[in-house]
Amino acid sequence: MDMTLLIILALILGAIVAYFLLRKKPIGRTPSRLSDSPIVSVSAPIKKEVTFSDRLKLGLTRSRQEVWGKLGQLFNGQALNEEAFDSIEELLYSADIGTSTVGELISELKKKTKEGVINSDEFKKFLFSFLKNKMAPIQDHIDQNLYQYDPQKKGETKVIMVVGVNGAGKTTTIGKLATKLRLQGASVMVGACDTFRAAAVDQLQVWCDRSGATMIRAKEGANPSGVGYDALQAAINQKADYCILDTAGRLHTKENLMDELQKSKNVLKKLDPNAPHQILLVIDAITGQNALRQAEEFHKTLGLTGLIFTKCDGSSKAGSAVTIVEQLKLPIAYIGVGETAEDLDIFNIDDYLHALLGN
């Protein structure tokens, strides 16, 4: 065998040996288990829960900016003159704060400014304290158990009669209220007593279907008192926790409406001497001072137990709530700031005033 052939054979043999040696040498390692894989931590953004306080603050933005924000701008570190007090008075009236309340507020503010110049934050604190003192004595007497479901009293039917003029948001509010109570675990019977408006009855039916509440309805034009009676009878028989009655809502100036509502109230007492346990007036915040007149008429006829303020997100006149609570000595049970069931909740003075004035 010549030398050239030997060299070629040696090279081939060396290449073969090198190939097998390289195959045995690990280039990388495949994880045998999932836990062997490198762990990469990815932080998902945490969504802040939207509370009703947040919704209320957003809903009262218009009131806060158009009235209360302008009030704060008047306190620029200089002493207030009569012109400034006049401006404060005008802004308070534009928010539909009542005459007597405005007069008292201006008087108290003048006393405070005599002690020294106050800034915007100090004015907000003064205003918060003043308005809270006006509302708290009435609101503090409210029985929260009537507005929140108590499982320990399951089957003890509470009757809530809801009244108000057409357009105030009465039917929608009842739908929201039924939904909230159902979510708390309560059984709810709804009586569609506004038999003159088929659209309102159909709207209420949709809310009840969604929430699982039971609805008693009758043909268009049926006797409203009879529907209320039938609804309460069914609620008692089925041991429903709540019986909520929608009512006709023609203008409060028509005496026949008030007579019909009075009749509906009296008929319920045949089944339960204590019914209705609550008579709540739904008030559209946009109506402003006219809301006081409405409340006076309904209260005089029915003896209201509380108020529900709606559409506060569409008005700069949310201050009328203070006047009505103070003058009629009626507490606000619920406040609404939107279209969904989450936009209605039990009224809280501190949350309301913080939303109205800004933190």
CSV table of C-alpha atoms in Angstrom, one decimal:
chain,number,residue,atom,x,y,z
A,1,MET,CA,0.0,0.0,0.0
A,2,ASP,CA,1.7,3.3,-1.0
A,3,MET,CA,2.0,6.3,1.3
A,4,THR,CA,-0.7,8.3,-0.4
A,5,LEU,CA,-3.4,5.7,0.2
A,6,LEU,CA,-2.3,5.4,3.9
A,7,ILE,CA,-2.7,9.1,4.4
A,8,ILE,CA,-6.1,9.2,2.8
A,9,LEU,CA,-7.3,6.3,5.0
A,10,ALA,CA,-5.9,8.0,8.1
A,11,LEU,CA,-7.8,11.2,7.3
A,12,ILE,CA,-11.0,9.3,6.7
A,13,LEU,CA,-10.6,7.4,10.0
A,14,GLY,CA,-9.9,10.7,11.9
A,15,ALA,CA,-13.0,12.3,10.5
A,16,ILE,CA,-15.1,9.3,11.5
A,17,VAL,CA,-13.8,9.4,15.1
A,18,ALA,CA,-14.2,13.2,15.4
A,19,TYR,CA,-17.9,12.9,14.1
A,20,PHE,CA,-18.8,10.3,16.8
A,21,LEU,CA,-17.0,12.3,19.6
A,22,LEU,CA,-18.9,15.5,18.6
A,23,ARG,CA,-22.3,13.7,18.7
A,24,LYS,CA,-21.7,12.6,22.3
A,25,LYS,CA,-20.9,16.2,23.4
A,26,PRO,CA,-24.2,18.0,24.5
A,27,ILE,CA,-24.7,21.3,22.8
A,28,GLY,CA,-27.8,22.2,24.8
A,29,ARG,CA,-30.2,20.5,27.2
A,30,THR,CA,-33.9,20.0,26.6
A,31,PRO,CA,-35.9,20.4,29.8
A,32,SER,CA,-37.2,17.0,31.0
A,33,ARG,CA,-40.1,18.6,33.0
A,34,LEU,CA,-42.1,21.8,32.8
A,35,SER,CA,-40.6,22.9,36.1
A,36,ASP,CA,-37.1,22.8,34.6
A,37,SER,CA,-38.0,25.6,32.2
A,38,PRO,CA,-37.0,29.1,33.1
A,39,ILE,CA,-39.8,31.0,34.9
A,40,VAL,CA,-40.7,34.4,33.5
A,41,SER,CA,-42.8,36.5,35.8
A,42,VAL,CA,-45.4,38.6,33.9
A,43,SER,CA,-47.4,41.1,36.0
A,44,ALA,CA,-50.9,41.6,34.7
A,45,PRO,CA,-52.3,45.1,35.2
A,46,ILE,CA,-54.6,45.1,38.3
A,47,LYS,CA,-57.9,46.7,37.5
A,48,LYS,CA,-59.2,49.0,40.2
A,49,GLU,CA,-62.7,48.1,41.3
A,50,VAL,CA,-65.1,50.8,40.4
A,51,THR,CA,-67.1,51.6,43.5
A,52,PHE,CA,-70.4,53.5,43.6
A,53,SER,CA,-68.5,56.4,45.2
A,54,ASP,CA,-66.4,56.6,41.9
A,55,ARG,CA,-69.6,56.4,39.8
A,56,LEU,CA,-71.2,59.2,42.0
A,57,LYS,CA,-68.2,61.4,41.6
A,58,LEU,CA,-68.2,60.9,37.9
A,59,GLY,CA,-71.9,61.5,37.7
A,60,LEU,CA,-71.8,64.8,39.6
A,61,THR,CA,-68.9,66.2,37.5
A,62,ARG,CA,-71.2,68.8,35.9
A,63,SER,CA,-72.5,70.1,39.2
A,64,ARG,CA,-69.0,70.1,40.7
A,65,GLN,CA,-67.5,72.0,37.8
A,66,GLU,CA,-70.3,74.4,36.9
A,67,VAL,CA,-71.1,75.5,40.4
A,68,TRP,CA,-69.0,74.3,43.3
A,69,GLY,CA,-65.7,74.6,41.3
A,70,LYS,CA,-66.5,78.3,40.5
A,71,LEU,CA,-67.3,78.9,44.2
A,72,GLY,CA,-63.8,77.7,45.2
A,73,GLN,CA,-62.2,80.1,42.7
A,74,LEU,CA,-63.6,83.1,44.6
A,75,PHE,CA,-61.3,82.3,47.5
A,76,ASN,CA,-58.0,83.5,46.1
A,77,GLY,CA,-56.2,84.5,49.3
A,78,GLN,CA,-57.9,87.9,49.5
A,79,ALA,CA,-60.6,89.1,51.9
A,80,LEU,CA,-64.1,88.7,50.5
A,81,ASN,CA,-66.0,91.9,49.7
A,82,GLU,CA,-69.8,92.3,49.2
A,83,GLU,CA,-69.4,91.7,45.5
A,84,ALA,CA,-67.8,88.3,46.2
A,85,PHE,CA,-70.6,87.4,48.6
A,86,ASP,CA,-73.2,88.3,45.9
A,87,SER,CA,-71.4,86.0,43.5
A,88,ILE,CA,-71.4,83.2,46.0
A,89,GLU,CA,-75.1,83.7,46.6
A,90,GLU,CA,-75.9,83.6,42.9
A,91,LEU,CA,-73.9,80.4,42.4
A,92,LEU,CA,-75.7,78.7,45.3
A,93,TYR,CA,-79.1,79.7,43.8
A,94,SER,CA,-78.0,78.4,40.4
A,95,ALA,CA,-77.4,75.0,42.2
A,96,ASP,CA,-81.0,75.2,43.4
A,97,ILE,CA,-80.1,75.6,47.1
A,98,GLY,CA,-83.2,77.0,48.8
A,99,THR,CA,-83.5,80.7,49.9
A,100,SER,CA,-83.4,80.1,53.6
A,101,THR,CA,-80.4,77.7,53.4
A,102,VAL,CA,-78.5,80.2,51.2
A,103,GLY,CA,-79.2,83.0,53.6
A,104,GLU,CA,-78.0,81.0,56.6
A,105,LEU,CA,-74.9,79.9,54.7
A,106,ILE,CA,-73.9,83.4,53.7
A,107,SER,CA,-74.4,84.6,57.3
A,108,GLU,CA,-72.2,81.8,58.7
A,109,LEU,CA,-69.6,82.5,56.0
A,110,LYS,CA,-69.4,86.2,56.9
A,111,LYS,CA,-68.8,85.3,60.5
A,112,LYS,CA,-66.0,82.9,59.6
A,113,THR,CA,-64.3,85.4,57.3
A,114,LYS,CA,-64.2,87.9,60.1
A,115,GLU,CA,-61.8,85.5,61.8
A,116,GLY,CA,-59.4,85.8,58.9
A,117,VAL,CA,-59.0,85.2,55.2
A,118,ILE,CA,-59.9,81.6,54.1
A,119,ASN,CA,-58.6,79.8,51.1
A,120,SER,CA,-60.4,77.5,48.7
A,121,ASP,CA,-59.7,74.3,50.7
A,122,GLU,CA,-60.9,75.9,54.0
A,123,PHE,CA,-64.1,77.0,52.2
A,124,LYS,CA,-64.7,73.5,51.0
A,125,LYS,CA,-64.4,72.2,54.5
A,126,PHE,CA,-66.7,74.9,55.8
A,127,LEU,CA,-69.3,74.1,53.0
A,128,PHE,CA,-69.0,70.4,53.6
A,129,SER,CA,-69.6,70.8,57.3
A,130,PHE,CA,-72.5,73.2,56.8
A,131,LEU,CA,-74.4,71.1,54.3
A,132,LYS,CA,-73.8,67.9,56.3
A,133,ASN,CA,-75.2,69.5,59.4
A,134,LYS,CA,-78.3,70.4,57.4
A,135,MET,CA,-78.9,66.9,56.1
A,136,ALA,CA,-77.5,64.6,58.9
A,137,PRO,CA,-80.3,65.0,61.5
A,138,ILE,CA,-82.8,63.7,58.9
A,139,GLN,CA,-80.6,61.1,57.2
A,140,ASP,CA,-79.4,59.7,60.5
A,141,HIS,CA,-82.9,58.6,61.4
A,142,ILE,CA,-83.2,56.4,58.3
A,143,ASP,CA,-83.7,52.7,58.9
A,144,GLN,CA,-81.1,51.1,56.6
A,145,ASN,CA,-82.7,47.7,57.2
A,146,LEU,CA,-85.6,48.8,55.1
A,147,TYR,CA,-83.3,49.5,52.1
A,148,GLN,CA,-81.0,46.5,52.5
A,149,TYR,CA,-82.1,42.9,52.5
A,150,ASP,CA,-81.8,41.1,55.8
A,151,PRO,CA,-81.7,37.3,55.4
A,152,GLN,CA,-82.8,36.9,59.0
A,153,LYS,CA,-86.2,38.3,58.0
A,154,LYS,CA,-86.7,36.2,55.0
A,155,GLY,CA,-90.3,35.8,54.0
A,156,GLU,CA,-91.5,38.9,55.9
A,157,THR,CA,-92.9,40.8,53.0
A,158,LYS,CA,-91.8,44.5,52.9
A,159,VAL,CA,-94.0,46.6,50.6
A,160,ILE,CA,-92.4,49.5,48.8
A,161,MET,CA,-94.7,51.9,47.0
A,162,VAL,CA,-92.9,54.0,44.4
A,163,VAL,CA,-94.5,57.2,43.2
A,164,GLY,CA,-93.4,60.1,40.9
A,165,VAL,CA,-94.4,62.1,37.9
A,166,ASN,CA,-93.9,60.7,34.4
A,167,GLY,CA,-90.4,61.2,33.1
A,168,ALA,CA,-88.7,61.1,36.5
A,169,GLY,CA,-87.3,57.7,35.9
A,170,LYS,CA,-89.7,55.8,38.2
A,171,THR,CA,-90.0,52.6,36.2
A,172,THR,CA,-86.3,52.3,35.4
A,173,THR,CA,-85.5,52.9,39.1
A,174,ILE,CA,-87.9,50.1,40.2
A,175,GLY,CA,-86.1,47.8,37.7
A,176,LYS,CA,-82.7,48.7,39.2
A,177,LEU,CA,-84.0,48.4,42.8
A,178,ALA,CA,-85.5,44.9,42.1
A,179,THR,CA,-82.2,43.9,40.5
A,180,LYS,CA,-80.1,45.1,43.4
A,181,LEU,CA,-82.3,43.3,45.9
A,182,ARG,CA,-82.2,40.1,43.9
A,183,LEU,CA,-78.4,40.2,43.8
A,184,GLN,CA,-78.5,40.4,47.6
A,185,GLY,CA,-80.5,37.1,47.6
A,186,ALA,CA,-84.0,38.6,48.2
A,187,SER,CA,-87.1,37.3,46.4
A,188,VAL,CA,-89.0,40.2,44.8
A,189,MET,CA,-92.5,40.6,43.5
A,190,VAL,CA,-93.2,43.6,41.3
A,191,GLY,CA,-96.7,45.1,40.7
A,192,ALA,CA,-97.1,47.0,37.4
A,193,CYS,CA,-99.8,49.3,38.6
A,194,ASP,CA,-99.2,52.0,35.9
A,195,THR,CA,-101.8,50.3,33.7
A,196,PHE,CA,-102.3,53.4,31.5
A,197,ARG,CA,-98.8,53.1,29.9
A,198,ALA,CA,-98.2,49.8,28.2
A,199,ALA,CA,-94.7,50.8,27.3
A,200,ALA,CA,-93.8,51.3,31.0
A,201,VAL,CA,-95.2,47.8,31.8
A,202,ASP,CA,-93.2,46.2,29.0
A,203,GLN,CA,-90.1,48.0,30.2
A,204,LEU,CA,-90.6,46.8,33.7
A,205,GLN,CA,-91.2,43.2,32.4
A,206,VAL,CA,-87.7,43.3,30.8
A,207,TRP,CA,-86.1,44.3,34.0
A,208,CYS,CA,-87.9,41.6,35.9
A,209,ASP,CA,-87.0,38.9,33.4
A,210,ARG,CA,-83.3,39.9,33.6
A,211,SER,CA,-83.2,40.0,37.4
A,212,GLY,CA,-85.4,37.0,38.2
A,213,ALA,CA,-88.1,39.1,39.9
A,214,THR,CA,-91.7,38.0,39.5
A,215,MET,CA,-94.1,40.6,38.0
A,216,ILE,CA,-97.9,40.9,38.3
A,217,ARG,CA,-99.5,42.8,35.4
A,218,ALA,CA,-103.0,43.3,34.0
A,219,LYS,CA,-104.5,44.4,30.8
A,220,GLU,CA,-104.1,48.0,29.7
A,221,GLY,CA,-106.4,50.4,31.6
A,222,ALA,CA,-107.1,47.9,34.4
A,223,ASN,CA,-107.8,49.2,37.9
A,224,PRO,CA,-104.4,50.2,39.4
A,225,SER,CA,-105.5,49.5,43.0
A,226,GLY,CA,-106.6,46.0,42.0
A,227,VAL,CA,-103.2,45.3,40.5
A,228,GLY,CA,-101.5,46.5,43.6
A,229,TYR,CA,-103.8,44.3,45.7
A,230,ASP,CA,-103.1,41.2,43.6
A,231,ALA,CA,-99.4,41.8,43.7
A,232,LEU,CA,-99.3,42.0,47.5
A,233,GLN,CA,-101.6,39.0,47.8
A,234,ALA,CA,-99.2,37.0,45.6
A,235,ALA,CA,-96.2,38.2,47.5
A,236,ILE,CA,-97.7,37.2,50.8
A,237,ASN,CA,-98.7,33.8,49.5
A,238,GLN,CA,-95.3,33.1,48.1
A,239,LYS,CA,-93.5,34.7,51.1
A,240,ALA,CA,-91.6,37.1,48.9
A,241,ASP,CA,-89.2,39.3,50.7
A,242,TYR,CA,-90.2,42.5,48.9
A,243,CYS,CA,-93.3,43.7,47.0
A,244,ILE,CA,-92.4,46.8,44.9
A,245,LEU,CA,-95.3,48.6,43.3
A,246,ASP,CA,-95.0,50.9,40.3
A,247,THR,CA,-97.7,53.5,40.1
A,248,ALA,CA,-99.2,55.9,37.6
A,249,GLY,CA,-97.2,59.1,37.1
A,250,ARG,CA,-99.3,61.8,35.6
A,251,LEU,CA,-98.6,65.3,36.7
A,252,HIS,CA,-98.8,66.0,40.4
A,253,THR,CA,-101.1,69.0,39.8
A,254,LYS,CA,-104.0,66.6,38.8
A,255,GLU,CA,-106.1,65.8,41.8
A,256,ASN,CA,-107.5,62.6,40.4
A,257,LEU,CA,-104.0,61.1,40.3
A,258,MET,CA,-103.5,61.8,44.0
A,259,ASP,CA,-106.9,60.3,44.8
A,260,GLU,CA,-106.0,57.2,42.9
A,261,LEU,CA,-102.7,56.9,44.7
A,262,GLN,CA,-104.4,57.3,48.0
A,263,LYS,CA,-106.9,54.6,47.1
A,264,SER,CA,-104.1,52.3,46.1
A,265,LYS,CA,-102.4,52.9,49.4
A,266,ASN,CA,-105.5,52.2,51.5
A,267,VAL,CA,-106.3,49.0,49.6
A,268,LEU,CA,-103.0,47.4,50.6
A,269,LYS,CA,-103.9,47.8,54.3
A,270,LYS,CA,-106.7,45.2,53.8
A,271,LEU,CA,-103.9,42.6,53.4
A,272,ASP,CA,-101.3,44.1,55.8
A,273,PRO,CA,-102.2,47.0,58.2
A,274,ASN,CA,-98.6,48.2,58.1
A,275,ALA,CA,-98.4,48.3,54.3
A,276,PRO,CA,-96.9,50.1,52.5
A,277,HIS,CA,-93.8,50.0,54.7
A,278,GLN,CA,-92.1,52.6,52.4
A,279,ILE,CA,-93.5,55.2,50.1
A,280,LEU,CA,-90.7,56.6,48.0
A,281,LEU,CA,-90.9,59.5,45.7
A,282,VAL,CA,-88.6,59.4,42.6
A,283,ILE,CA,-87.3,62.9,41.7
A,284,ASP,CA,-85.5,63.9,38.6
A,285,ALA,CA,-82.6,66.1,39.7
A,286,ILE,CA,-82.9,68.2,36.5
A,287,THR,CA,-86.2,69.6,37.7
A,288,GLY,CA,-84.4,71.6,40.5
A,289,GLN,CA,-86.7,73.6,42.7
A,290,ASN,CA,-89.8,72.3,41.0
A,291,ALA,CA,-88.8,69.0,42.7
A,292,LEU,CA,-89.6,70.6,46.1
A,293,ARG,CA,-93.2,71.4,44.9
A,294,GLN,CA,-93.6,67.9,43.6
A,295,ALA,CA,-92.4,66.4,46.9
A,296,GLU,CA,-94.8,68.7,48.9
A,297,GLU,CA,-97.8,67.5,46.9
A,298,PHE,CA,-97.0,63.8,47.2
A,299,HIS,CA,-96.1,64.1,50.8
A,300,LYS,CA,-99.3,65.9,51.7
A,301,THR,CA,-101.4,63.2,50.1
A,302,LEU,CA,-99.5,60.0,50.9
A,303,GLY,CA,-97.1,60.7,53.7
A,304,LEU,CA,-93.8,59.9,52.0
A,305,THR,CA,-91.1,58.1,53.9
A,306,GLY,CA,-88.2,58.9,51.6
A,307,LEU,CA,-86.9,60.1,48.3
A,308,ILE,CA,-85.0,58.6,45.4
A,309,PHE,CA,-82.9,61.2,43.4
A,310,THR,CA,-82.3,60.2,39.7
A,311,LYS,CA,-80.4,61.6,36.7
A,312,CYS,CA,-78.0,63.4,39.0
A,313,ASP,CA,-75.4,62.9,36.2
A,314,GLY,CA,-77.3,65.1,33.8
A,315,SER,CA,-77.9,68.1,36.0
A,316,SER,CA,-76.0,71.0,37.6
A,317,LYS,CA,-78.8,71.3,40.2
A,318,ALA,CA,-78.0,68.4,42.5
A,319,GLY,CA,-78.0,70.9,45.3
A,320,SER,CA,-81.8,70.7,45.4
A,321,ALA,CA,-81.4,67.5,47.4
A,322,VAL,CA,-80.2,69.5,50.4
A,323,THR,CA,-83.2,71.9,50.3
A,324,ILE,CA,-85.8,69.1,50.0
A,325,VAL,CA,-84.3,67.0,52.8
A,326,GLU,CA,-84.1,70.0,55.1
A,327,GLN,CA,-87.5,71.6,54.4
A,328,LEU,CA,-89.6,68.4,54.2
A,329,LYS,CA,-87.6,66.5,56.8
A,330,LEU,CA,-87.6,63.5,54.4
A,331,PRO,CA,-84.4,61.4,53.9
A,332,ILE,CA,-83.0,60.4,50.6
A,333,ALA,CA,-83.1,56.6,50.4
A,334,TYR,CA,-81.3,56.1,47.0
A,335,ILE,CA,-79.4,58.2,44.5
A,336,GLY,CA,-79.0,57.4,40.8
A,337,VAL,CA,-76.3,58.5,38.4
A,338,GLY,CA,-76.7,56.4,35.3
A,339,GLU,CA,-78.6,53.7,33.3
A,340,THR,CA,-77.4,50.4,34.9
A,341,ALA,CA,-78.4,48.8,38.1
A,342,GLU,CA,-74.9,49.6,39.5
A,343,ASP,CA,-75.7,53.3,39.0
A,344,LEU,CA,-78.3,53.2,41.8
A,345,ASP,CA,-77.3,52.9,45.5
A,346,ILE,CA,-78.2,53.7,49.0
A,347,PHE,CA,-77.6,57.4,49.7
A,348,ASN,CA,-74.6,58.3,51.8
A,349,ILE,CA,-74.1,61.9,52.9
A,350,ASP,CA,-70.3,61.9,52.9
A,351,ASP,CA,-70.0,60.3,49.5
A,352,TYR,CA,-72.6,62.7,48.1
A,353,LEU,CA,-70.9,65.8,49.4
A,354,HIS,CA,-67.4,64.7,48.5
A,355,ALA,CA,-68.6,64.0,44.9
A,356,LEU,CA,-70.4,67.4,44.9
A,357,LEU,CA,-67.6,69.5,46.3
A,358,GLY,CA,-64.5,67.5,45.3
A,359,ASN,CA,-62.2,65.9,47.8
